[in-house]
PDB file of C-alpha atoms in Angstrom:
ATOM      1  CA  UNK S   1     -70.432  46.711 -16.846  1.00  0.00           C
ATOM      2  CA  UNK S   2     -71.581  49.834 -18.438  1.00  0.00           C
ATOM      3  CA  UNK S   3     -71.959  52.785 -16.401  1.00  0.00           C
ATOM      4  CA  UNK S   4     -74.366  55.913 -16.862  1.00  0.00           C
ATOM      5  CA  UNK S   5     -72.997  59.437 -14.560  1.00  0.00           C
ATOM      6  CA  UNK S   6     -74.952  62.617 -14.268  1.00  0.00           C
ATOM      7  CA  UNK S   7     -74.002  65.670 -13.723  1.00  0.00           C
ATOM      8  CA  UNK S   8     -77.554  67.406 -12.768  1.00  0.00           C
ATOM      9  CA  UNK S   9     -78.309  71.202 -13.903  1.00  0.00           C
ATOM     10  CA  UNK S  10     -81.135  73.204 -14.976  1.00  0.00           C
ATOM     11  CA  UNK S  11     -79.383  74.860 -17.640  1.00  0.00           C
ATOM     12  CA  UNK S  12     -76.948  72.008 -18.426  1.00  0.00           C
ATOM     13  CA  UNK S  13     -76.756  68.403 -17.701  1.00  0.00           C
ATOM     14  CA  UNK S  14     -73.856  66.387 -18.416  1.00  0.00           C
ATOM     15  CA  UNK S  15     -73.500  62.883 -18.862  1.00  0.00           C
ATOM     16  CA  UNK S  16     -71.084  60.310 -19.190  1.00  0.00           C
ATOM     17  CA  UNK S  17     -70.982  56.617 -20.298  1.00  0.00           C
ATOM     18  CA  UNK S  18     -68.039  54.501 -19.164  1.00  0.00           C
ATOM     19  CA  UNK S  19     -67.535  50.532 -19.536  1.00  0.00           C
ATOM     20  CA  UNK S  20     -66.217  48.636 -16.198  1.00  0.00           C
ATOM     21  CA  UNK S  21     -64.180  45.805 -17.193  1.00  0.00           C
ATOM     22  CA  UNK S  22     -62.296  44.209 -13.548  1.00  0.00           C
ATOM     23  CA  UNK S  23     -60.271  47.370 -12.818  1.00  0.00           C
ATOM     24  CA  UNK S  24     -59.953  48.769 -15.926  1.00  0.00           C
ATOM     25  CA  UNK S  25     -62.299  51.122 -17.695  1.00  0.00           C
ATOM     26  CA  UNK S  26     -62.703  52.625 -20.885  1.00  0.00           C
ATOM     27  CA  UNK S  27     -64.686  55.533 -22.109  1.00  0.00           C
ATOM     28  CA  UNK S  28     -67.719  55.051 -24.315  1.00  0.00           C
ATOM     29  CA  UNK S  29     -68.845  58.693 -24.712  1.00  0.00           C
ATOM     30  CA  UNK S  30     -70.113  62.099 -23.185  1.00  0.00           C
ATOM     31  CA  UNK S  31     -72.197  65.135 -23.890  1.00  0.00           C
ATOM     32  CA  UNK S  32     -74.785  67.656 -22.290  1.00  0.00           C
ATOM     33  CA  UNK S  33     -78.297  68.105 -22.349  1.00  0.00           C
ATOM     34  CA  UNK S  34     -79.521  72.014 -22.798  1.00  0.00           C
ATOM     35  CA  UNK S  35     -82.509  72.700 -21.541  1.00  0.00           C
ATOM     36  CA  UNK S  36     -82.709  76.313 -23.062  1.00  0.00           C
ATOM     37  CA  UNK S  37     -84.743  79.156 -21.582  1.00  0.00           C
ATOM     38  CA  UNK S  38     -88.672  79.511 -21.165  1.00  0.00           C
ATOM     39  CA  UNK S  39     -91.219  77.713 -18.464  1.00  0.00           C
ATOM     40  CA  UNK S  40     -89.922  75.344 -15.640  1.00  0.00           C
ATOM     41  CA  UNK S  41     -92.125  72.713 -17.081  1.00  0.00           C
ATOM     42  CA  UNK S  42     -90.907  72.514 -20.207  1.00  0.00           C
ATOM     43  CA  UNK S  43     -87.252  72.446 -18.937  1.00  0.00           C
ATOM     44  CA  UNK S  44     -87.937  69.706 -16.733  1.00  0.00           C
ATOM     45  CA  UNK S  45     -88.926  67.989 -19.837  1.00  0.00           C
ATOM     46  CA  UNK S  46     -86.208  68.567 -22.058  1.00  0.00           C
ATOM     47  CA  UNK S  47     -84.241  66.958 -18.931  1.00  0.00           C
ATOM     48  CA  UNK S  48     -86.476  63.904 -18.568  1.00  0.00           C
ATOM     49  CA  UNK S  49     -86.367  62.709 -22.233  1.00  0.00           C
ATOM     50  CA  UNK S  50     -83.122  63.721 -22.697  1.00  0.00           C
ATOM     51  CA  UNK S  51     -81.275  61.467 -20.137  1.00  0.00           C
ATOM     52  CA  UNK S  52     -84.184  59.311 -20.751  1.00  0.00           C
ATOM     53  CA  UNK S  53     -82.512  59.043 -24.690  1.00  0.00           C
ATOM     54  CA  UNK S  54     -79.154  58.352 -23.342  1.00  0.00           C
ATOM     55  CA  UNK S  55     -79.950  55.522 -21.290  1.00  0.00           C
ATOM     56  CA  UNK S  56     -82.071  54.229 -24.033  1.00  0.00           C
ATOM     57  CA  UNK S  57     -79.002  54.735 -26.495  1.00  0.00           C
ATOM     58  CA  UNK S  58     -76.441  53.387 -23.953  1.00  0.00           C
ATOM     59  CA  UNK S  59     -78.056  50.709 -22.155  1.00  0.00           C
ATOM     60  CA  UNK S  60     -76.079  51.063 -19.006  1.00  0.00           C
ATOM     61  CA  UNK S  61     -76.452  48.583 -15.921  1.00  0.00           C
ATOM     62  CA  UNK S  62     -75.999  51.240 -13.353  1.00  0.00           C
ATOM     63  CA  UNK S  63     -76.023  54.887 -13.264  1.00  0.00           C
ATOM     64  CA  UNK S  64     -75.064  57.408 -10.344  1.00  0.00           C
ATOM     65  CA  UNK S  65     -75.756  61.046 -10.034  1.00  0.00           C
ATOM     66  CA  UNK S  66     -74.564  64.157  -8.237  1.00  0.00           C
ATOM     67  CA  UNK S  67     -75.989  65.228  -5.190  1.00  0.00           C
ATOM     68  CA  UNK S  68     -77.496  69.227  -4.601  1.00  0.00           C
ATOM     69  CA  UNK S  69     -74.939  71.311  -2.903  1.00  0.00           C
ATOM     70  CA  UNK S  70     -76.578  74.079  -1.025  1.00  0.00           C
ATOM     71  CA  UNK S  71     -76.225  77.190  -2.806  1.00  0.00           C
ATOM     72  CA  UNK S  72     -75.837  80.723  -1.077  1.00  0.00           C
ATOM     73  CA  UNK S  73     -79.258  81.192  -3.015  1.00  0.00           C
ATOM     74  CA  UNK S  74     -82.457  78.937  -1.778  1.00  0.00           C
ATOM     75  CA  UNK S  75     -83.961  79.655  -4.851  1.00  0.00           C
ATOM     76  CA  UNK S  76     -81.240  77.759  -7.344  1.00  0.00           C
ATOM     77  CA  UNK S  77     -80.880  75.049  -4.584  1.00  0.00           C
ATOM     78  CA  UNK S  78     -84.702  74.507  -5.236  1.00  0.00           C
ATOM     79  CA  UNK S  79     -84.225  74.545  -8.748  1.00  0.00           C
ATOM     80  CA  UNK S  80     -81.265  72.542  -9.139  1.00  0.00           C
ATOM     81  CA  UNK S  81     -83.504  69.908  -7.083  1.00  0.00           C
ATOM     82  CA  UNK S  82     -86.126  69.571  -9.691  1.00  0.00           C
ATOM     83  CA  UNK S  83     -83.639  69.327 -12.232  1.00  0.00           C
ATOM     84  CA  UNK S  84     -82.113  66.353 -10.504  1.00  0.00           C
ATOM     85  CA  UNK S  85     -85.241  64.772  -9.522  1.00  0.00           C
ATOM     86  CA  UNK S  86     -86.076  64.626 -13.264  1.00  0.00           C
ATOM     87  CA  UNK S  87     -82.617  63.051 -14.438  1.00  0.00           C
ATOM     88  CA  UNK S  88     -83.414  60.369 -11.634  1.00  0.00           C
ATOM     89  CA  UNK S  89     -86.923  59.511 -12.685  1.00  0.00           C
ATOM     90  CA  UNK S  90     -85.716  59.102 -16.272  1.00  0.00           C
ATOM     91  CA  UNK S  91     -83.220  56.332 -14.834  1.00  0.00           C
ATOM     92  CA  UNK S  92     -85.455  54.767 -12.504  1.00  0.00           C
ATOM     93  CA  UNK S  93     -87.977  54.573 -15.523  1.00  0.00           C
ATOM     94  CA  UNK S  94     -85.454  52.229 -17.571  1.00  0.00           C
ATOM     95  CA  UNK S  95     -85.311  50.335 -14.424  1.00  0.00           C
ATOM     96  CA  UNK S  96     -81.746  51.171 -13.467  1.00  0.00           C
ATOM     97  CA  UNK S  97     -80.134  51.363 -10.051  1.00  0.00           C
ATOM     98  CA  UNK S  98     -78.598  54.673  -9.022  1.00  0.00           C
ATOM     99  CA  UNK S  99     -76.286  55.523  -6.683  1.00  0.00           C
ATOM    100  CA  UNK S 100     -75.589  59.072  -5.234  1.00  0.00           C
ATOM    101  CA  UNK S 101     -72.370  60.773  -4.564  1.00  0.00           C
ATOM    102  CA  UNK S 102     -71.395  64.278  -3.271  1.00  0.00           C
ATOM    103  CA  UNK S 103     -69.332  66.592  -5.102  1.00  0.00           C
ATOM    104  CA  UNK S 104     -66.563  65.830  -2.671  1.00  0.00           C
ATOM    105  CA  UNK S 105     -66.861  62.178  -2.634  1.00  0.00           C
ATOM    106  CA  UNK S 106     -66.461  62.926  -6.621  1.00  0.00           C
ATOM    107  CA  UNK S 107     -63.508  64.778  -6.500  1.00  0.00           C
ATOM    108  CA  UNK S 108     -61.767  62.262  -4.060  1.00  0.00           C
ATOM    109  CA  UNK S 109     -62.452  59.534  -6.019  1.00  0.00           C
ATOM    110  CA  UNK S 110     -60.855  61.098  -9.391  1.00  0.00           C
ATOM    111  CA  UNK S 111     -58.323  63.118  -7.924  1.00  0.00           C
ATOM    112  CA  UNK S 112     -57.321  62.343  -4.639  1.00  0.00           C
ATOM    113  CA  UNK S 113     -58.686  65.871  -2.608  1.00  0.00           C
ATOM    114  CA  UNK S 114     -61.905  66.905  -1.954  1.00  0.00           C
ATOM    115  CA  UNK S 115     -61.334  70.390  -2.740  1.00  0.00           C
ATOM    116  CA  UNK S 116     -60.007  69.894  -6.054  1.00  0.00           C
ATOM    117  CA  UNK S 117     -61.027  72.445  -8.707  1.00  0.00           C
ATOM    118  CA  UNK S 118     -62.945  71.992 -11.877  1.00  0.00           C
ATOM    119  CA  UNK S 119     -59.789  72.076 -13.864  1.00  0.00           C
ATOM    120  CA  UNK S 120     -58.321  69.642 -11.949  1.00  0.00           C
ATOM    121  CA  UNK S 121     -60.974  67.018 -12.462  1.00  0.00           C
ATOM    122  CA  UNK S 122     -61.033  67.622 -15.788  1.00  0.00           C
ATOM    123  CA  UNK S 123     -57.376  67.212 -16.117  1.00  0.00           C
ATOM    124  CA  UNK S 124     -57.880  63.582 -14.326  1.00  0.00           C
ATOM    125  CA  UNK S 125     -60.435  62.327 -16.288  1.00  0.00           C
ATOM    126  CA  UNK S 126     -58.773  63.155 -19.289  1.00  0.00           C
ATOM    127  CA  UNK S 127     -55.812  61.269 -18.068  1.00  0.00           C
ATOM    128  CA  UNK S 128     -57.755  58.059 -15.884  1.00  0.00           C
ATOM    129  CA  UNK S 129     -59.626  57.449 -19.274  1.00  0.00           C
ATOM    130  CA  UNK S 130     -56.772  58.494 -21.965  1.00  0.00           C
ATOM    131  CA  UNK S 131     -58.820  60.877 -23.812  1.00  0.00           C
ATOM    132  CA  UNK S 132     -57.317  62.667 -26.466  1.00  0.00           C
ATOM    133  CA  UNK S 133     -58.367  66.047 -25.112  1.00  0.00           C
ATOM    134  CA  UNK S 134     -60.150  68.108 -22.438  1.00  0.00           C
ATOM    135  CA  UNK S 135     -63.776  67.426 -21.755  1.00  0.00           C
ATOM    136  CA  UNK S 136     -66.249  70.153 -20.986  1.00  0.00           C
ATOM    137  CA  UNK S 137     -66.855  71.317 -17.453  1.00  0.00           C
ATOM    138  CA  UNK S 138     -70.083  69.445 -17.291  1.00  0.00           C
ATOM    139  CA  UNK S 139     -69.055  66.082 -19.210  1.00  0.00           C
ATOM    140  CA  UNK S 140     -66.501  65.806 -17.184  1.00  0.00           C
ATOM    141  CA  UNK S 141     -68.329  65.833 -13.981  1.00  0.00           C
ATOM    142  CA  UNK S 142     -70.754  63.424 -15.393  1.00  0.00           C
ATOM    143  CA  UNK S 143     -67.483  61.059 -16.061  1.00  0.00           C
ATOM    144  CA  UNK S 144     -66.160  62.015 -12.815  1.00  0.00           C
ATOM    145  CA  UNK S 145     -69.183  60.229 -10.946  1.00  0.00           C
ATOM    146  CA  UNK S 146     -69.336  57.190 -13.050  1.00  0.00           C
ATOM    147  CA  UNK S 147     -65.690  56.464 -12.137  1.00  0.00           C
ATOM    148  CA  UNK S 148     -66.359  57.359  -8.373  1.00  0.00           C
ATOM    149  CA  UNK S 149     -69.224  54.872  -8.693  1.00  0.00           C
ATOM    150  CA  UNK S 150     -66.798  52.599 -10.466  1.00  0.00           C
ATOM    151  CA  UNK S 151     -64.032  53.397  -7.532  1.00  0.00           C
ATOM    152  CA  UNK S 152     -66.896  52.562  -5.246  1.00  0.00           C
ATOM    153  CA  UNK S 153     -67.833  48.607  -6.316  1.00  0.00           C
ATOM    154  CA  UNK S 154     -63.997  47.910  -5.980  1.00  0.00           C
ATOM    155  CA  UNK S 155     -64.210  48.597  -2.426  1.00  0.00           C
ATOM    156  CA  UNK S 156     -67.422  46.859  -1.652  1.00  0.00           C
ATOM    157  CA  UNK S 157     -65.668  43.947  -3.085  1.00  0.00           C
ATOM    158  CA  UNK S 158     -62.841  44.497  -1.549  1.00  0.00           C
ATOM    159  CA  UNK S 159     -64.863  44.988   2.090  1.00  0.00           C
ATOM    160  CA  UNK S 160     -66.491  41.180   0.579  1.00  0.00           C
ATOM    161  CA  UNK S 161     -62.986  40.354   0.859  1.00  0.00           C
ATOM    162  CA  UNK S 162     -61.868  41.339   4.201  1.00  0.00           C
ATOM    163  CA  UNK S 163     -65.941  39.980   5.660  1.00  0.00           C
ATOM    164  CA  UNK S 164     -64.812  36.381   3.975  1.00  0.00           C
ATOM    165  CA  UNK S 165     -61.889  35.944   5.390  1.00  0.00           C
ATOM    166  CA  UNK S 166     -63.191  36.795   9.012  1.00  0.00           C
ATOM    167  CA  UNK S 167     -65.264  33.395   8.484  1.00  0.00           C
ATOM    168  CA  UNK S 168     -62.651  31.671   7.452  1.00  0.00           C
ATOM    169  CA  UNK S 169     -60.420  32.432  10.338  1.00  0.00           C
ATOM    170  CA  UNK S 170     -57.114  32.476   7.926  1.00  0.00           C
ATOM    171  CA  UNK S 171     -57.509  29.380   6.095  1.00  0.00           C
ATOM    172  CA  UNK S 172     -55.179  28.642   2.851  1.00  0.00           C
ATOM    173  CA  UNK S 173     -58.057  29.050   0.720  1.00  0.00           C
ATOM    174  CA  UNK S 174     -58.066  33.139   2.447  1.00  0.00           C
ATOM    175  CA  UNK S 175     -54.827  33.463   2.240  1.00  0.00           C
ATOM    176  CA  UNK S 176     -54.625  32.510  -1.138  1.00  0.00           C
ATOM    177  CA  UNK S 177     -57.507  34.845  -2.581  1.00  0.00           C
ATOM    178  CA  UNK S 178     -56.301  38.196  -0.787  1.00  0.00           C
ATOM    179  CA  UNK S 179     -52.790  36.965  -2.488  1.00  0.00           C
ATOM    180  CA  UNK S 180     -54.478  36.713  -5.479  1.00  0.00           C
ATOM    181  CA  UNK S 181     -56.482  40.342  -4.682  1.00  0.00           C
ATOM    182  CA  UNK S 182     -53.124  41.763  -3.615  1.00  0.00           C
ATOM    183  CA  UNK S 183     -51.481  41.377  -6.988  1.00  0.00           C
ATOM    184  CA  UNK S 184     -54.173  42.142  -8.917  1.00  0.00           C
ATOM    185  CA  UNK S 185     -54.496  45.722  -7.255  1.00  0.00           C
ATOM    186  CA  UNK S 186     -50.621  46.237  -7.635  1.00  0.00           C
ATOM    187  CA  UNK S 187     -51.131  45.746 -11.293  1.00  0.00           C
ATOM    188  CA  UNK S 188     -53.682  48.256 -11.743  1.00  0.00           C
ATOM    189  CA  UNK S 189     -52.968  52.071 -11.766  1.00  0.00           C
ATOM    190  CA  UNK S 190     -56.520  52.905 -11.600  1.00  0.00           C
ATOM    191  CA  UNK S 191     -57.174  51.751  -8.222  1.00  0.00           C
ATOM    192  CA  UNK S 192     -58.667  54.065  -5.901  1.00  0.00           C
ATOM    193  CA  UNK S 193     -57.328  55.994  -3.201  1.00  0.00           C
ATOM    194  CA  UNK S 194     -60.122  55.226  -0.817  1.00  0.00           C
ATOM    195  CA  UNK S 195     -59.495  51.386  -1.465  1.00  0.00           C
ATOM    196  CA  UNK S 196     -56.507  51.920   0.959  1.00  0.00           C
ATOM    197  CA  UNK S 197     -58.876  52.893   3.585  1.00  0.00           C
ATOM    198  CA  UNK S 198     -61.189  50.389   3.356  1.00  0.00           C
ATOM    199  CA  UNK S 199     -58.432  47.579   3.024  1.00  0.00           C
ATOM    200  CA  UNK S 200     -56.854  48.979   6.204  1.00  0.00           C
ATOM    201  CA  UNK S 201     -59.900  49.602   8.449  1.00  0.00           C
ATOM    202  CA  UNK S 202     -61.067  46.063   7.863  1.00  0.00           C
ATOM    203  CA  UNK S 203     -61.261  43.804  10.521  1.00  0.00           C
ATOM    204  CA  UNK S 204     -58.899  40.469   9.857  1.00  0.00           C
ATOM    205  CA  UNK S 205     -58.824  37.431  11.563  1.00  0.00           C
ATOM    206  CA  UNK S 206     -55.958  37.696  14.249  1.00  0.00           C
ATOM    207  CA  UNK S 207     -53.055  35.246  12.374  1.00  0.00           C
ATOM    208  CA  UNK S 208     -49.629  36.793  12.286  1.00  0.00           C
ATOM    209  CA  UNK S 209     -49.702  35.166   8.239  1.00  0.00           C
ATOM    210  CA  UNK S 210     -52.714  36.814   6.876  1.00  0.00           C
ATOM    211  CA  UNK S 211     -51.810  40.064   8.837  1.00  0.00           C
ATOM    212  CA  UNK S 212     -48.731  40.177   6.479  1.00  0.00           C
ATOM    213  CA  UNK S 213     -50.330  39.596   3.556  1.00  0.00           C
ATOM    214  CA  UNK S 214     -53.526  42.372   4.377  1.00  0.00           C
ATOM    215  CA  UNK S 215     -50.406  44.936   4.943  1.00  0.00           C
ATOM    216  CA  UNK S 216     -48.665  43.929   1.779  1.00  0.00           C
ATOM    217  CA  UNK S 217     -52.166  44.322   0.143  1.00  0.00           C
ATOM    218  CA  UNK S 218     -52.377  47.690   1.303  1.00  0.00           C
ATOM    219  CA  UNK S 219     -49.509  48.814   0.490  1.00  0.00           C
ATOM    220  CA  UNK S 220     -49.980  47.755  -3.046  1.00  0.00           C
ATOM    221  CA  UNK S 221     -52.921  49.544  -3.970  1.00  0.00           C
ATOM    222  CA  UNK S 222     -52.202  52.957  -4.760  1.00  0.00           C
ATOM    223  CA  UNK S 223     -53.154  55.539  -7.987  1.00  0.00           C
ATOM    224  CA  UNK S 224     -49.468  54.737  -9.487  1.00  0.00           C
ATOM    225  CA  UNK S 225     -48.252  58.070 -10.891  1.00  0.00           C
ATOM    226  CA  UNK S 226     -51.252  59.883 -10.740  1.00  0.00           C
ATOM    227  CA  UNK S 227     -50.354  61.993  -7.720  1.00  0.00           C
ATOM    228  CA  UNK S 228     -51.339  65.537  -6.452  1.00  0.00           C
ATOM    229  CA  UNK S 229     -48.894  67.620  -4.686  1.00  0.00           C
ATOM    230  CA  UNK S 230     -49.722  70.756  -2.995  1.00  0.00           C
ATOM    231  CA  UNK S 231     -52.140  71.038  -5.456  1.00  0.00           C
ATOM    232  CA  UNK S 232     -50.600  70.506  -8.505  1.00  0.00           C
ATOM    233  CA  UNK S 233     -50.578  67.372 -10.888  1.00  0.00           C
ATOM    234  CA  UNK S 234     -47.143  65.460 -11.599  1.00  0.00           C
ATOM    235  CA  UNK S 235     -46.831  61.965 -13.445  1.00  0.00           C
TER     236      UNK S 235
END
């Protein structure tokens, strides 16, 4: 699966292409869109056919976009509004689903606090998708929501999961598949933090057995070495 973020901006919109294989993912490519100076109109343009391009280039199944924080200023909100509403019609126009995220849900996804700093998510993109340097502020924002959209199927699957095995009230065939769901997550250093969550507030059927396993797949999803500490990033 081949996923399209934005990262919305008047001035500057970034993007970022990413490829969704299971739980792994791999980085296709990144850039920004300058919309310059001069009329509204015309900026709005430069927007539309510009992510308008990169979908056509890409061909992504999905794409997901940053929602408007509210500015201190009404005015930039405003603006910042019509910039994103022109990145969206340019995906809707290619016929592609988009899903919405907040710049906190973003920054929880990729590094683990919702009041991580710029740097920070730059840092953890640059490590999540072993790039060989740095991307820019913007990019890496764009990035940062594909793999919180990415973060964000896992759990609906895993929520599938949990759902399933309430019909089958702990059957071997259950037990089985969140055995099977259990290792897979262990194996993968890319899971998401919110998975845990989700895994844990699910509602299983009532069997001491599949109990144990739900807590042993709980416990085995986790982001590996990619912790934050007070702040700061250790491996």
């Amino acid at each position: 699966m081949i996923i399209l973020g934005i990262d919305p901006g008047l001035r500057t919109t970034g993007f970022g292409v990413i490829h969704k294989h299971g739980h792994q993912l791999r980085y296709i490519a990144s850039g920004t869109i300058k919309s310059g100076e001069g009329e509204l109109p015309a900026r709005l343009k430069i927007i539309l056919d510009g992510v308008a391009e990169v979908a056509a280039t890409y061909k992504p199944d999905c794409a997901a976009i940053e929602k408007v924080f509210v500015n201190v200023n009404p005015q930039s909100t405003l603006l910042l509004g019509q910039a994103r509403g022109a990145a969206i019609c340019a995906l809707v126009s290619h016929d592609l689903p988009v899903a919405e995220y907040s710049p906190t849900q973003l920054k929880q996804a990729v590094v683990g606090t919702g009041r991580a700093a710029k740097e920070q998510v730059q840092d953890m993109v640059s490590r999540l998708l072993a790039l060989p340097g740095l991307p820019g502020s913007d990019a890496a924002d764009a990035l940062g929501v594909a793999i919180c959209h990415a973060h964000s199927l896992d759990m609906v699957a895993i929520a599938g999961a949990a759902q399933a095995l309430q019909i089958l009230q702990g059957s071997k065939p259950a037990r089985r598949s969140l055995r099977a769901l259990a290792a897979g997550l262990a194996n993968d250093p890319l899971a998401p933090v919110a998975a845990k969550r989700t895994a844990r507030g699910a509602t299983l059927p009532p069997s001491s057995a599949t109990t144990a396993i739900a807590t042993k797949a709980t416990t085995a999803i986790d982001l590996g070495a990619l912790r934050m500490r007070r702040g700061r990033l250790v491996g």
